[in-house]
Short mmCIF file of C-alpha atoms in Angstrom, two decimals:
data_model
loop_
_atom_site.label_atom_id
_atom_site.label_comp_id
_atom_site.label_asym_id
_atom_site.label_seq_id
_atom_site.Cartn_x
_atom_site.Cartn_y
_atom_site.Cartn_z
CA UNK A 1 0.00 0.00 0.00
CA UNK A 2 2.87 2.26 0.62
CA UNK A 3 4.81 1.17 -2.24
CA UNK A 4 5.89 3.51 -5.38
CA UNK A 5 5.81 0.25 -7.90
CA UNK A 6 2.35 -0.07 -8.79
CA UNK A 7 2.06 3.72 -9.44
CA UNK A 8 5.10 3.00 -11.80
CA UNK A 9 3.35 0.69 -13.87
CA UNK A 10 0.34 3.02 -14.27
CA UNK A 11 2.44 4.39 -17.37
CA UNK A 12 1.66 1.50 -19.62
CA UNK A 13 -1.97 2.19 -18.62
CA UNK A 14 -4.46 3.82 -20.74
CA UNK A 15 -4.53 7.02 -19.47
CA UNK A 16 -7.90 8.01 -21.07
CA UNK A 17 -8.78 11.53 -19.99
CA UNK A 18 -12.38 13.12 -21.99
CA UNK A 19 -11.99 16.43 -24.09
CA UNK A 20 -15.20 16.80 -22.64
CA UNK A 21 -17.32 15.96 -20.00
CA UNK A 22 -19.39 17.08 -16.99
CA UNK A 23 -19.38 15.48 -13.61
CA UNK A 24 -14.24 15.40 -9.09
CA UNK A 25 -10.56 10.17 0.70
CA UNK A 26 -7.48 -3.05 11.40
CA UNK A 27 -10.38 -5.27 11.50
CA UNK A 28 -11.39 -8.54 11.77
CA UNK A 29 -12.26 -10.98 9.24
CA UNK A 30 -15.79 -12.28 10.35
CA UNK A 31 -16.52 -12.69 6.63
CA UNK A 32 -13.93 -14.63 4.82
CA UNK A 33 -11.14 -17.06 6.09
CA UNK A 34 -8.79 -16.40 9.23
CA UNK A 35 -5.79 -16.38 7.00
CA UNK A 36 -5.08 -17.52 3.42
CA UNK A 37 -5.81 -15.89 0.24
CA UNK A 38 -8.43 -18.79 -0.72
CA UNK A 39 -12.01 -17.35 0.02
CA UNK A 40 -14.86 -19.68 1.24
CA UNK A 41 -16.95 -18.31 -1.26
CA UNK A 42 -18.54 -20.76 -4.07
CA UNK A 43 -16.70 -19.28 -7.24
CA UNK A 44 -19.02 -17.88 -10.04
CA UNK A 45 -19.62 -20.07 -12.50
CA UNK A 46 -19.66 -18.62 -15.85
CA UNK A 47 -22.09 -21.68 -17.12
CA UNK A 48 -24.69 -20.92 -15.11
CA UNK A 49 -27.92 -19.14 -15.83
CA UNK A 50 -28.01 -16.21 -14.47
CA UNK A 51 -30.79 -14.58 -16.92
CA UNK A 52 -33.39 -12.44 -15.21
CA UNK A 53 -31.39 -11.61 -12.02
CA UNK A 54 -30.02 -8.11 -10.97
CA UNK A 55 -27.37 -6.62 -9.38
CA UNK A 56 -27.28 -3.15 -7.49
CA UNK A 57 -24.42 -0.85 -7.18
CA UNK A 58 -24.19 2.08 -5.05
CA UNK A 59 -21.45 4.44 -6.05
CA UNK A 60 -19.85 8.10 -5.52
CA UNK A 61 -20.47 9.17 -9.26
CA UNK A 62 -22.64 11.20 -10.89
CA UNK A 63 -23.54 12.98 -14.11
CA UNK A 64 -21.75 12.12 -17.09
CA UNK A 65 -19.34 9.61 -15.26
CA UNK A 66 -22.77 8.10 -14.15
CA UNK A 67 -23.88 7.88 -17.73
CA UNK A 68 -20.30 6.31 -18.69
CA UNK A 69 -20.63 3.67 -15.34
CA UNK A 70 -24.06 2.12 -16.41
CA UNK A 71 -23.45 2.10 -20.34
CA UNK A 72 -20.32 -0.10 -19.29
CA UNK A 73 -22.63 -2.94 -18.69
CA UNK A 74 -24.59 -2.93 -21.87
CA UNK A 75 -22.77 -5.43 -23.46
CA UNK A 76 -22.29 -7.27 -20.73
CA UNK A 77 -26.17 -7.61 -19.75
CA UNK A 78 -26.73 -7.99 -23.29
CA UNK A 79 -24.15 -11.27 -22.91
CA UNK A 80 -25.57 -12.46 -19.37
CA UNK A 81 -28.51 -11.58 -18.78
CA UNK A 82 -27.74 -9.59 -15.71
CA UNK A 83 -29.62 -6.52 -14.84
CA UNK A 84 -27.27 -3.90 -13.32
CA UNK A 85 -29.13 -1.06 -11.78
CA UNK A 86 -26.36 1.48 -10.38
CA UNK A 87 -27.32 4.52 -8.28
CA UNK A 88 -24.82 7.35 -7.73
CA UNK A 89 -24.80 10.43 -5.46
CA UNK A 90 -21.92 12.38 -3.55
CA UNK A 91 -23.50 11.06 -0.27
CA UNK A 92 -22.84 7.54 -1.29
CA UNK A 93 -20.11 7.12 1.71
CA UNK A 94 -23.08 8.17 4.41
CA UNK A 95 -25.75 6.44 2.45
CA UNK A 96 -23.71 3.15 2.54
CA UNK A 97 -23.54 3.41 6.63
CA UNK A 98 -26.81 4.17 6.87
CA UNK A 99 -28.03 1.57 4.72
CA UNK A 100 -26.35 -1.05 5.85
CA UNK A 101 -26.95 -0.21 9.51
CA UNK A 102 -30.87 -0.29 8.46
CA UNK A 103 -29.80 -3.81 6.92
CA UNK A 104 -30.20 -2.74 3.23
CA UNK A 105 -27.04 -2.52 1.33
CA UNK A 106 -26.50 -2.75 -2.05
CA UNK A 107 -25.11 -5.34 -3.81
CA UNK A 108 -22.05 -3.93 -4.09
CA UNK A 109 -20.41 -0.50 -3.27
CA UNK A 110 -17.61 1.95 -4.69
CA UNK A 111 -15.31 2.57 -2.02
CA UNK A 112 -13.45 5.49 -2.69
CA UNK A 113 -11.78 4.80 0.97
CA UNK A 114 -10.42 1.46 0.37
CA UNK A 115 -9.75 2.24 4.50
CA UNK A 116 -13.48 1.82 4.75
CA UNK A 117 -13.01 -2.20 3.39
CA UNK A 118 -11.99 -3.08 6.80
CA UNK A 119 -14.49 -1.61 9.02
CA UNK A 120 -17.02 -3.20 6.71
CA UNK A 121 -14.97 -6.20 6.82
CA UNK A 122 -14.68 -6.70 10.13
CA UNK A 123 -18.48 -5.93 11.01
CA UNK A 124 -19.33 -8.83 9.20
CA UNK A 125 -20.71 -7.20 6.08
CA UNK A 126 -18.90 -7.75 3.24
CA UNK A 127 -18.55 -11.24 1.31
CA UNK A 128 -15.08 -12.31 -0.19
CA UNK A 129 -14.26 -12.44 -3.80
CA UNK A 130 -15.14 -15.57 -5.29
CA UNK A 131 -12.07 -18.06 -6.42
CA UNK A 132 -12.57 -16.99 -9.95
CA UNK A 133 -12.90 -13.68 -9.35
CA UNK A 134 -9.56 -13.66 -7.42
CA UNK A 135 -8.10 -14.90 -10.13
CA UNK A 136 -8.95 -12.48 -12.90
CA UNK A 137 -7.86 -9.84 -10.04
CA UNK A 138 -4.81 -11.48 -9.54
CA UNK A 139 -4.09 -11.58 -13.63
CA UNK A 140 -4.75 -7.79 -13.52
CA UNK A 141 -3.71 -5.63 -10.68
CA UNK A 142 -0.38 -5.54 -8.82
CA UNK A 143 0.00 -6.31 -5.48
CA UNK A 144 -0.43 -2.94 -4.05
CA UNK A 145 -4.07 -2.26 -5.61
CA UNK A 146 -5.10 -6.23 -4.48
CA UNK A 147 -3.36 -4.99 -0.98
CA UNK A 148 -6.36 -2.21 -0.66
CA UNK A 149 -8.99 -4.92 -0.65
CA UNK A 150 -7.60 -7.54 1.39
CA UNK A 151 -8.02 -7.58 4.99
CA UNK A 152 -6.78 -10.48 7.37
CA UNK A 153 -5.31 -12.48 4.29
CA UNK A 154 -9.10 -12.21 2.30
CA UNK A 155 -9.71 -10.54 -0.65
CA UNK A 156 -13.17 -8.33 -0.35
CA UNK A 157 -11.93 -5.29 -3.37
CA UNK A 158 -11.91 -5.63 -6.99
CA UNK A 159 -9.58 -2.42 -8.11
CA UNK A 160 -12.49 0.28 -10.37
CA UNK A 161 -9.93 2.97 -11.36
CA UNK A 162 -7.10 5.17 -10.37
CA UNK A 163 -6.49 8.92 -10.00
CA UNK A 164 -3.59 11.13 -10.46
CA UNK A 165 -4.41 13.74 -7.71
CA UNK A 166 -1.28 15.74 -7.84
CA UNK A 167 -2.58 18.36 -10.78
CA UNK A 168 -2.91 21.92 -11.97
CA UNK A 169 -5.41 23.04 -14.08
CA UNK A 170 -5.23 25.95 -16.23
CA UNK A 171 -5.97 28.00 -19.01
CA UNK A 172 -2.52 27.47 -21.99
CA UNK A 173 -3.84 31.02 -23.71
CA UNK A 174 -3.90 32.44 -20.70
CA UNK A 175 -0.71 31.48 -19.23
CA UNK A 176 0.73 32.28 -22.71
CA UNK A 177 -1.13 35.71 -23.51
CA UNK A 178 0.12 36.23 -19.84
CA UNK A 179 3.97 35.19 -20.92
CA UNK A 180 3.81 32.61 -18.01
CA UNK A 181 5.69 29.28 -18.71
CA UNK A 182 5.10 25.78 -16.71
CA UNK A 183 6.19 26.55 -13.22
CA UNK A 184 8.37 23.40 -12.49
CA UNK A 185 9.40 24.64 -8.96
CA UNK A 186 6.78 25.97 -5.84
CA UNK A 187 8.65 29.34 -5.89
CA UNK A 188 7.77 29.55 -9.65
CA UNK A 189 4.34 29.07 -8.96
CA UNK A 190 4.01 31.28 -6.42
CA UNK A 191 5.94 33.96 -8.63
CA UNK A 192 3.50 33.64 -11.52
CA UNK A 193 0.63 34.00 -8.20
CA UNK A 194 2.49 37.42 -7.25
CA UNK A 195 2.19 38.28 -10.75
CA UNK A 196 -1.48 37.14 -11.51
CA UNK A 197 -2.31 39.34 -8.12
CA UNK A 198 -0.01 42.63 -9.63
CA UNK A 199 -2.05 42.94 -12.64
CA UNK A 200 -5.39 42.89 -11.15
CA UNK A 201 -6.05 39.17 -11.62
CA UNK A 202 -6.80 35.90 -9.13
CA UNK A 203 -4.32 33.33 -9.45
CA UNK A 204 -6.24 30.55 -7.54
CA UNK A 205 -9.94 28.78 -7.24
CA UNK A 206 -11.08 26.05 -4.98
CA UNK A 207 -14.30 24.82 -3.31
CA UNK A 208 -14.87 21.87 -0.38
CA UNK A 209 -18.51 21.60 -1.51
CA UNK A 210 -19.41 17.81 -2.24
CA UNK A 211 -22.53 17.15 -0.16
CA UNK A 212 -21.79 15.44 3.18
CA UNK A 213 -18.30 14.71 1.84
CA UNK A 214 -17.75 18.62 1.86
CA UNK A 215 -14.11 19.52 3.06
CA UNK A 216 -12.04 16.80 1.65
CA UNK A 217 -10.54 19.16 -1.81
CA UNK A 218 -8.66 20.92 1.26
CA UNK A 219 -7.86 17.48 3.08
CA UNK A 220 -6.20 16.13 -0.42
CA UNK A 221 -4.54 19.71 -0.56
CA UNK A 222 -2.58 18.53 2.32
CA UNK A 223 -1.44 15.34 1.79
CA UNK A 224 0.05 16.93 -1.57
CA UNK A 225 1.56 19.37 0.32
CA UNK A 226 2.94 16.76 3.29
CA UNK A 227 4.60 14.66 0.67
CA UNK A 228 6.14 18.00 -0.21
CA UNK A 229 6.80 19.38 3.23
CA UNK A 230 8.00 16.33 5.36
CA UNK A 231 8.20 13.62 2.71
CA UNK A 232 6.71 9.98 2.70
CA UNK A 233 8.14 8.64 5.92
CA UNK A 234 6.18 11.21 8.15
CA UNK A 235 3.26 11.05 5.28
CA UNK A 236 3.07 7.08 5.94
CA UNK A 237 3.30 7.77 10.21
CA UNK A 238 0.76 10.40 9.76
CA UNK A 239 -1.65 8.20 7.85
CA UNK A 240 -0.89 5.04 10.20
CA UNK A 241 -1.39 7.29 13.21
CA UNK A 242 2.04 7.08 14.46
CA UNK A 243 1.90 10.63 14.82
CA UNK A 244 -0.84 12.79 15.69
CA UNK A 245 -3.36 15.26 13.86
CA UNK A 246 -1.79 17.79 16.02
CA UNK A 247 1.91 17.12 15.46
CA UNK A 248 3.89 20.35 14.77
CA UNK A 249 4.47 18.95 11.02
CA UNK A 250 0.84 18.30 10.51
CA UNK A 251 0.04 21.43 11.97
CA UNK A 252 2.35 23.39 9.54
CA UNK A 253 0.95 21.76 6.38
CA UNK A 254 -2.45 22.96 6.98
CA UNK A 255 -0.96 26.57 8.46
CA UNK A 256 1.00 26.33 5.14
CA UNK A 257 -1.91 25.99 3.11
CA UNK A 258 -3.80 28.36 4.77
CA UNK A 259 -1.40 31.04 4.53
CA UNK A 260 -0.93 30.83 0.96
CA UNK A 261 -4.70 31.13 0.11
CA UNK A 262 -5.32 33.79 2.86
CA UNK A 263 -2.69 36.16 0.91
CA UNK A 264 -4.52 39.21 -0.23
CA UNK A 265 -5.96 38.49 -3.70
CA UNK A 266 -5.24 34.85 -4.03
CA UNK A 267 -8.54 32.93 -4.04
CA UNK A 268 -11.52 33.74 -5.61
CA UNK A 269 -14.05 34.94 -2.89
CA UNK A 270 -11.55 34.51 -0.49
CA UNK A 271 -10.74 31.16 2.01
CA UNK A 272 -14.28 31.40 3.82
CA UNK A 273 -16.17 31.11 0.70
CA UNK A 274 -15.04 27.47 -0.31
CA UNK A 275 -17.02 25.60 1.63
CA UNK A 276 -20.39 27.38 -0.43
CA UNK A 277 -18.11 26.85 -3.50
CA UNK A 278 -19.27 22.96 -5.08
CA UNK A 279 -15.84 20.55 -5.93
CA UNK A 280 -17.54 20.35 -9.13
CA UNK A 281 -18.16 23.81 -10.16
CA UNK A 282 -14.72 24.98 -8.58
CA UNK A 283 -12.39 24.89 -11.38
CA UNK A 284 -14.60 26.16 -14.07
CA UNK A 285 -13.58 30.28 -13.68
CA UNK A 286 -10.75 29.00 -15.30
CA UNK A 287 -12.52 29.36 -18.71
CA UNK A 288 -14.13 32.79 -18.01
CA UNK A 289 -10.63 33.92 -17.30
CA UNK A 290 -11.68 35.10 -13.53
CA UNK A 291 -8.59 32.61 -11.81
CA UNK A 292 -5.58 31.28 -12.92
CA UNK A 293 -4.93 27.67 -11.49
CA UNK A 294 -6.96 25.19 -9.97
CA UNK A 295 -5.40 21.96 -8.10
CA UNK A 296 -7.30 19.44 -8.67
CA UNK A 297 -7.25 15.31 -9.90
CA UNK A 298 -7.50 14.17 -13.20
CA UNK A 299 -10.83 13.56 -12.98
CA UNK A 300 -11.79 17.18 -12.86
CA UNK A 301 -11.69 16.92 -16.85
CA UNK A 302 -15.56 15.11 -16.67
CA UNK A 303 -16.32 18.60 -14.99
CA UNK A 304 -15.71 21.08 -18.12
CA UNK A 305 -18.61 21.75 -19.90
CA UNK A 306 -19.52 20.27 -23.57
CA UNK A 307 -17.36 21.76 -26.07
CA UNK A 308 -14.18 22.38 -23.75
CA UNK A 309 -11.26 20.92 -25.52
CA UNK A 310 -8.32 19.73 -22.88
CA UNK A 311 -4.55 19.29 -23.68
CA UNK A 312 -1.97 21.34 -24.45
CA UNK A 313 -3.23 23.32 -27.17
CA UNK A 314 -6.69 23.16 -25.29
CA UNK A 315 -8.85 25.52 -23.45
CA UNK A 316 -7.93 23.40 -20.49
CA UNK A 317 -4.37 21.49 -19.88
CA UNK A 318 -2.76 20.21 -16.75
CA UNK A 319 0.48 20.14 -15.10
CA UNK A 320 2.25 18.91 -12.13
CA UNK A 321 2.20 20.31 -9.02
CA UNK A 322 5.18 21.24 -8.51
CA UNK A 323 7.73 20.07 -5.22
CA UNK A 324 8.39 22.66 -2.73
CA UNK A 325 12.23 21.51 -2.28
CA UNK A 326 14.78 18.67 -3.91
CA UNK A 327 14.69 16.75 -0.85
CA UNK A 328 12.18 14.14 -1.50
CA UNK A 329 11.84 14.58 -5.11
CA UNK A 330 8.92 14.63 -7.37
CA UNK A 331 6.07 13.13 -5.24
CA UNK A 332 2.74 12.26 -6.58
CA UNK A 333 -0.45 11.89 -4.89
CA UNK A 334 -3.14 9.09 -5.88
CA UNK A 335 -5.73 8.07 -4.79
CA UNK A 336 -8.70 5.25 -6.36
CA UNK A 337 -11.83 3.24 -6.43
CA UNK A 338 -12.86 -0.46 -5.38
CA UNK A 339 -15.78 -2.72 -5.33
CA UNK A 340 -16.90 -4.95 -2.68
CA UNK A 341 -19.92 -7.01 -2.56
CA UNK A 342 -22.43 -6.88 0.92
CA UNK A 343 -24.22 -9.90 -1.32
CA UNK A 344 -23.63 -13.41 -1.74
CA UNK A 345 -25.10 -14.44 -4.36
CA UNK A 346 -23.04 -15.84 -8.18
CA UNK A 347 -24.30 -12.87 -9.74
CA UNK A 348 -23.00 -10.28 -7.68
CA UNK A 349 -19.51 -12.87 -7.94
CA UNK A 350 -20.59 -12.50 -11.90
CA UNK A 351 -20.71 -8.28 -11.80
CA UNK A 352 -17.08 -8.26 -9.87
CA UNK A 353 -15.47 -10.92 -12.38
CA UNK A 354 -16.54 -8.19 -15.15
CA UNK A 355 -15.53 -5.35 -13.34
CA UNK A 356 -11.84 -7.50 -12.98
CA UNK A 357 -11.28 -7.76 -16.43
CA UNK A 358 -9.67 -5.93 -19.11
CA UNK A 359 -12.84 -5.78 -21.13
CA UNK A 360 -14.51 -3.61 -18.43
CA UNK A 361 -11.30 -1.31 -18.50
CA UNK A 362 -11.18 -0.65 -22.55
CA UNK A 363 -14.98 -0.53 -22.33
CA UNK A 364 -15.09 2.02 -19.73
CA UNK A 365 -11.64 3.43 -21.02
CA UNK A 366 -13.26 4.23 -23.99
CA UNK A 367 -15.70 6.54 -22.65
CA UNK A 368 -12.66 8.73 -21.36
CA UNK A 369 -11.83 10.55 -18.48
CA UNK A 370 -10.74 7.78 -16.05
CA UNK A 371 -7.36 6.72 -15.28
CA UNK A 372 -7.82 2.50 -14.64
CA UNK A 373 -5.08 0.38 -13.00
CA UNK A 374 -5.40 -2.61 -15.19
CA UNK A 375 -2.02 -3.71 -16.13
CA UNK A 376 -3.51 -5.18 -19.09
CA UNK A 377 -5.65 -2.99 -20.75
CA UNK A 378 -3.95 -1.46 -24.20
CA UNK A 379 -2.76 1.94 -24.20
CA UNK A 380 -4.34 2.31 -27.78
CA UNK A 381 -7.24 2.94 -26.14
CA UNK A 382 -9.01 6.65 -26.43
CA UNK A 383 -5.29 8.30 -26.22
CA UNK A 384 -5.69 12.31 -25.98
CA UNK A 385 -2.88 14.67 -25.43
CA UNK A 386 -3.64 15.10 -21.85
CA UNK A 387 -2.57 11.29 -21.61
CA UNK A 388 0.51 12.26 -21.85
CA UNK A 389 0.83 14.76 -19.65
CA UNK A 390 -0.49 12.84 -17.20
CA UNK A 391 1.81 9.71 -17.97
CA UNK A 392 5.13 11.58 -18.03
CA UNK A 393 3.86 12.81 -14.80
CA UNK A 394 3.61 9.61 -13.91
CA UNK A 395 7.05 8.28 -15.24
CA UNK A 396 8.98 10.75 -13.71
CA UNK A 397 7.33 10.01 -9.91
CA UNK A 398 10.14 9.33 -7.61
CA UNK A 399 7.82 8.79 -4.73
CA UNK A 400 4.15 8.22 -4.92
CA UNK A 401 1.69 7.75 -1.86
CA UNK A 402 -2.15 7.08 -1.88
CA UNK A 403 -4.72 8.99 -0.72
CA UNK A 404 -3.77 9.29 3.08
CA UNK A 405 -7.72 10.22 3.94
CA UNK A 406 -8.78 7.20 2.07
CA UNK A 407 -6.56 4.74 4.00
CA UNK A 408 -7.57 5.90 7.51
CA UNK A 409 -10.46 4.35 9.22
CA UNK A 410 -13.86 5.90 7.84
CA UNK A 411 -14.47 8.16 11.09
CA UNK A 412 -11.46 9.92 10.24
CA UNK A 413 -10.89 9.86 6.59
CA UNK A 414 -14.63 9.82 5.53
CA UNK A 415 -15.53 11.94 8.46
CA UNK A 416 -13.93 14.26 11.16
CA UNK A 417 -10.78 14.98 8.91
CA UNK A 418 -13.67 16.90 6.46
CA UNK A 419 -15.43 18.60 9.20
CA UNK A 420 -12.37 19.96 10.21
CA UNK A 421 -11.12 20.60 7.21
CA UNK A 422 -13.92 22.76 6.96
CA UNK A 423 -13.75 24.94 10.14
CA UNK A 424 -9.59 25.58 9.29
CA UNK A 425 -10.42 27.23 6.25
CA UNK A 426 -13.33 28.85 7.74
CA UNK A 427 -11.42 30.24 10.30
CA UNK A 428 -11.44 27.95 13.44
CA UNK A 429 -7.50 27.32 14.96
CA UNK A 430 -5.57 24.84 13.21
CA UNK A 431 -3.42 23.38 15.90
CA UNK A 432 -7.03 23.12 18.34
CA UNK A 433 -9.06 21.79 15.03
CA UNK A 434 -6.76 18.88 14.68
CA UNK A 435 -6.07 18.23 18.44
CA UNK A 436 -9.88 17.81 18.00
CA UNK A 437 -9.40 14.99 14.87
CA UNK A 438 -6.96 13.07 17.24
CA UNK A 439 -9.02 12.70 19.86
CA UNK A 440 -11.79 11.50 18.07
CA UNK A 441 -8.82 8.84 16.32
CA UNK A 442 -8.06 7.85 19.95
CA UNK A 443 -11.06 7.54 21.07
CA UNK A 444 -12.47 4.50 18.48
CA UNK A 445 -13.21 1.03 19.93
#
């Protein structure tokens, strides 16, 4: 999980980003085997009827990489007969809880905190993957994706897709009517801020808003920045909890962040207003020319509206954001999807076999705007220009970390981390505000 490798390989990926688009962070094992990677599951069996039945999927996406989601399946109802009914709202990692506390989960659910696996896990609640379907997983994904899924030595997650989180948006005519090149350094950047903020322009824009998961843009804003700050031995004790929210070093990262968009004419409508601002609609002054630069993960390019073209001699392009000293090198932040089934039943086994293979990656792939983990699927497929952007970003990652919010347990990561989030950039004291995250870590049976 803390491994660079499998990020490495995500360069002979498809890395399948949409010119256009619209839609972007310990337990038990009651319900698999007390060790091995064999699963006491009865493997799907590809011979068997399963004509008529359905399948339900609960997932974190909407709009257009909603659409994309369900059309995936056509072919492969068309082929099975399954039904695949998939619902998607930003409230999908509260709905789940609430759901499955009322005892009516989906079939299977989109984690996009793979830390959230083992809390389900070891309530119980989720059934593991099929022999087969371990299999075509195994065939697939390398060791660190299958890691995220696996708790006690069973394997509940089937890898959906991968994001590159460590991104700049921006306008290339502006930065070029402007005389602004690629920053490739933080000082850069912040020069070309200065600059933006000396001729009567707003270098940055950002909003938190994403329905009950408001707060975490700011949360991924500082795991960039403690990969940049401290590097990935304090990022990995942070994230395991072998230091606290309120350590000095975690302190300083948000105080860092929070310094730089409190400096007069920085952020549009200011730090307070990015909590009112939605994730989705954040990067889009961009276009109008009212900010400059908006970080943000690669699958920000579903939110420009129809018609935006995106690459380097687009409306839209991308760059890395950039390290804020040589001492760790260039550092990447990513972050990802899985499945998990709360359903035993050869269907469901059926859906996650699909979802495992490399036809579900070119057919999704195809659709554009999602960066998939297969180590199998073609890079012929859908390649833009902003591909490879994103994969030399990729090549030349020296270190690489996942989402840290995504790997904590789901009352931090999916929880108190956004709410405080939230109140730092609203004003509340950061060194209090986190004190307040850590004792709500400590505190959890």
């Amino acid at each position: 999980m803390k491994k660079a490798k499998w990020l490495m390989l995500l360069v002979v990926f498809a890395l399948v980003v949409a010119a256009c688009g619209g839609d972007d962070d310990d337990a038990g094992d009651d319900g698999g085997d007390d060790g091995g990677t064999e699963t006491t599951v009865a493997a799907g069996d590809g011979d068997m009827d399963l004509s008529g039945t359905t399948v339900t999927i609960l997932t974190p996406e909407t709009d257009t990489e909603l659409e994309n989601f369900k059309a995936t399946f056509a072919d492969f109802t068309a082929e099975t007969g399954i039904t695949v009914e998939i619902e998607g709202t930003r409230d999908a990692a509260d709905i789940i809880t609430i759901r499955t506390e009322a005892g009516d989960p989906p079939d299977i659910f989109v984690f996009p905190q793979p830390g959230r696996i083992g809390d389900f896990a070891g309530a119980g609640e989720l059934v593991p993957l099929a022999a087969d379907v371990q299999e075509v997983v195994n065939e697939n994904f390398d060791a660190g994706w299958i890691g995220l899924g696996t708790v006690d030595g069973a394997v509940y997650g089937v890898p959906n897709k991968a994001d590159l989180k460590s991104l700049v948006w921006y306008s290339p005519s502006a930065f070029a009517d402007a005389g602004y090149e690629i920053p490739t350094t933080w000082d850069e950047m912040i020069a070309i801020s200065d600059d933006v903020v000396a001729n009567g322009g707003t270098p940055w824009c950002a909003g938190l808003g994403s329905g009950t998961a408001t707060g975490w843009p700011f949360t991924d804003w500082m795991e960039d920045v403690m990969l940049r700050l401290h590097g990935p031995d304090v990022y990995d004790q942070w994230v395991a909890n072998e230091i606290p929210f309120d350590d000095p070093r975690v302190v300083e990262v948000a105080q860092f962040i929070l310094d730089m968009w409190g400096t007069e004419g920085y952020l549009q409508g200011g730090p307070e207003a990015t909590a009112g601002i939605a994730f989705a609609d954040a990067g889009l002054p961009i276009l109008d020319g009212n900010c400059f630069m908006h970080r943000q993960a690669n699958f920000f390019s579903q939110q420009w509206p129809d018609g935006t073209t995106v690459g380097p001699e687009g409306d839209v392009n991308a760059f890395y954001l950039p390290t804020i000293s040589d001492e760790f090198g260039n550092v990447v932040l990513t972050a990802g999807t899985l499945m998990a089934a709360f359903a035993d039943r050869p269907e469901v086994q059926e859906v996650l076999k699909f979802v495992a293979s490399t036809d579900y990656a070119e057919t999704r792939g195809a659709f554009g705007g999602l960066l998939f983990p297969n180590l199998n699927m073609p890079t012929s497929v859908s390649p833009t220009d902003i591909e490879q952007v994103f994969g030399g970003i990729l090549a030349s990652a020296e270190v690489s970390r996942f989402d840290g919010s995504d790997l904590m347990p789901g009352a931090i990561g999916a929880g108190e981390f956004w709410t405080a989030a939230v109140d730092m950039v609203t004003g509340s004291d950061v060194a209090e505000t986190l004190a307040r995250v850590q004792e709500v870590w400590d505190n959890l049976e």
